[in-house]
Amino acid sequence: MASLHALAIPPLIRGMQNIAAILKRAQASDLDVATILTSRVHPTMRPFTFQIKSLTDTATHIPSQINPSLPRSPLPDLEKNSSFDTLLSRIAAAVSHLEVIAPEELNEREDTKVKLRVDRRSWDGDVAYVEYVALEFVQMHAHANFWFHVTTAYNLLRAAGLEIGKPDFLNAAGLKTWEMWNE
């Protein structure tokens, strides 16, 4: 079986590198930045900037939720200065934070309890708690939440007119060449 570190961290780094590469393409395009930054899939959903905030927060909080002795990463604030540069800086800071997490800081913690508070507006202010063991938390909650926000950001950019497709979602950062896939 793969180690907890291998299951938890590399996919997050890869996802952030790919969304950053796509965001750089949007930055180089003639698309309206202000429209993209405030775009939403639905009026009740949060805007594009929130998608980047949430995917980076989720990614950087996973290690400290598994191993509370690990610090949470301070990331650039998006509330005061939202721009593609700020979003890219936040993604880069999140990737840097994860790259220094050593395998031994997460491995052998698969059975560590992770308790999450869940606030749901639709529950009329009710607060619930859900508890996982770390392996289950990574597989069933944390990664699902992370990829939800990555996918939403990707879809907002595509809806804005950026010419991207599934290969960009999977490999926009060019971390694996298509020639390597055939080997």
Short mmCIF file of C-alpha atoms in Angstrom, two decimals, residues 76-165:
data_model
loop_
_atom_site.label_atom_id
_atom_site.label_comp_id
_atom_site.label_asym_id
_atom_site.label_seq_id
_atom_site.Cartn_x
_atom_site.Cartn_y
_atom_site.Cartn_z
CA PRO A 76 -1.40 35.61 0.92
CA ASP A 77 -4.74 37.28 1.64
CA LEU A 78 -7.15 37.42 -1.28
CA GLU A 79 -9.71 39.73 0.28
CA LYS A 80 -7.78 42.98 -0.10
CA ASN A 81 -6.04 42.43 -3.42
CA SER A 82 -7.53 39.98 -5.87
CA SER A 83 -5.64 39.60 -9.11
CA PHE A 84 -4.25 36.73 -11.11
CA ASP A 85 -0.83 37.52 -9.62
CA THR A 86 -2.22 37.28 -6.07
CA LEU A 87 -3.96 34.00 -6.86
CA LEU A 88 -0.78 32.59 -8.40
CA SER A 89 1.25 33.73 -5.36
CA ARG A 90 -1.20 32.00 -3.06
CA ILE A 91 -1.00 28.76 -5.06
CA ALA A 92 2.82 28.94 -5.13
CA ALA A 93 2.91 29.47 -1.33
CA ALA A 94 0.60 26.49 -0.81
CA VAL A 95 2.75 24.26 -3.04
CA SER A 96 5.91 25.39 -1.22
CA HIS A 97 4.29 24.61 2.12
CA LEU A 98 3.40 21.08 1.04
CA GLU A 99 6.75 20.36 -0.58
CA VAL A 100 8.54 20.58 2.78
CA ILE A 101 6.23 18.13 4.56
CA ALA A 102 8.44 15.09 5.11
CA PRO A 103 6.89 11.64 4.65
CA GLU A 104 7.67 10.68 8.24
CA GLU A 105 5.50 13.59 9.46
CA LEU A 106 2.38 11.86 8.04
CA ASN A 107 3.25 8.19 7.61
CA GLU A 108 2.19 5.80 10.36
CA ARG A 109 -0.68 8.18 11.23
CA GLU A 110 -3.33 6.47 9.12
CA ASP A 111 -5.47 5.77 12.21
CA THR A 112 -5.16 9.26 13.75
CA LYS A 113 -8.60 10.71 14.51
CA VAL A 114 -9.56 13.80 12.51
CA LYS A 115 -12.64 15.63 13.80
CA LEU A 116 -14.22 18.29 11.59
CA ARG A 117 -16.85 20.88 12.38
CA VAL A 118 -19.44 21.14 9.64
CA ASP A 119 -21.59 24.29 9.50
CA ARG A 120 -24.48 24.08 7.10
CA ARG A 121 -26.61 27.09 6.23
CA SER A 122 -29.29 24.72 5.01
CA TRP A 123 -29.47 23.22 8.50
CA ASP A 124 -30.61 26.55 9.96
CA GLY A 125 -27.40 27.20 11.83
CA ASP A 126 -26.98 23.68 13.10
CA VAL A 127 -23.44 22.57 13.73
CA ALA A 128 -22.40 18.99 13.27
CA TYR A 129 -19.13 17.17 13.76
CA VAL A 130 -17.83 14.33 11.68
CA GLU A 131 -14.91 12.16 12.67
CA TYR A 132 -12.62 10.18 10.40
CA VAL A 133 -9.40 8.29 10.74
CA ALA A 134 -6.68 10.07 8.77
CA LEU A 135 -6.60 7.71 5.80
CA GLU A 136 -10.37 7.90 5.42
CA PHE A 137 -10.24 11.70 5.89
CA VAL A 138 -7.78 12.07 3.00
CA GLN A 139 -9.61 9.66 0.70
CA MET A 140 -13.24 10.52 1.43
CA HIS A 141 -13.28 14.15 2.55
CA ALA A 142 -10.17 16.25 2.02
CA HIS A 143 -9.38 15.26 -1.55
CA ALA A 144 -13.04 15.42 -2.58
CA ASN A 145 -13.24 18.97 -1.20
CA PHE A 146 -9.96 20.00 -2.85
CA TRP A 147 -10.92 18.60 -6.28
CA PHE A 148 -14.39 20.18 -6.08
CA HIS A 149 -12.77 23.63 -5.91
CA VAL A 150 -10.13 22.82 -8.55
CA THR A 151 -12.86 21.63 -10.90
CA THR A 152 -15.04 24.66 -10.21
CA ALA A 153 -12.13 27.04 -10.92
CA TYR A 154 -11.34 25.13 -14.14
CA ASN A 155 -14.99 25.25 -15.23
CA LEU A 156 -15.27 28.99 -14.55
CA LEU A 157 -12.20 29.65 -16.70
CA ARG A 158 -13.53 27.46 -19.46
CA ALA A 159 -16.95 29.13 -19.29
CA ALA A 160 -15.21 32.52 -19.55
CA GLY A 161 -13.86 31.42 -22.93
CA LEU A 162 -10.41 30.08 -22.12
CA GLU A 163 -9.52 27.38 -24.64
CA ILE A 164 -8.79 24.48 -22.30
CA GLY A 165 -9.82 20.86 -22.18
#
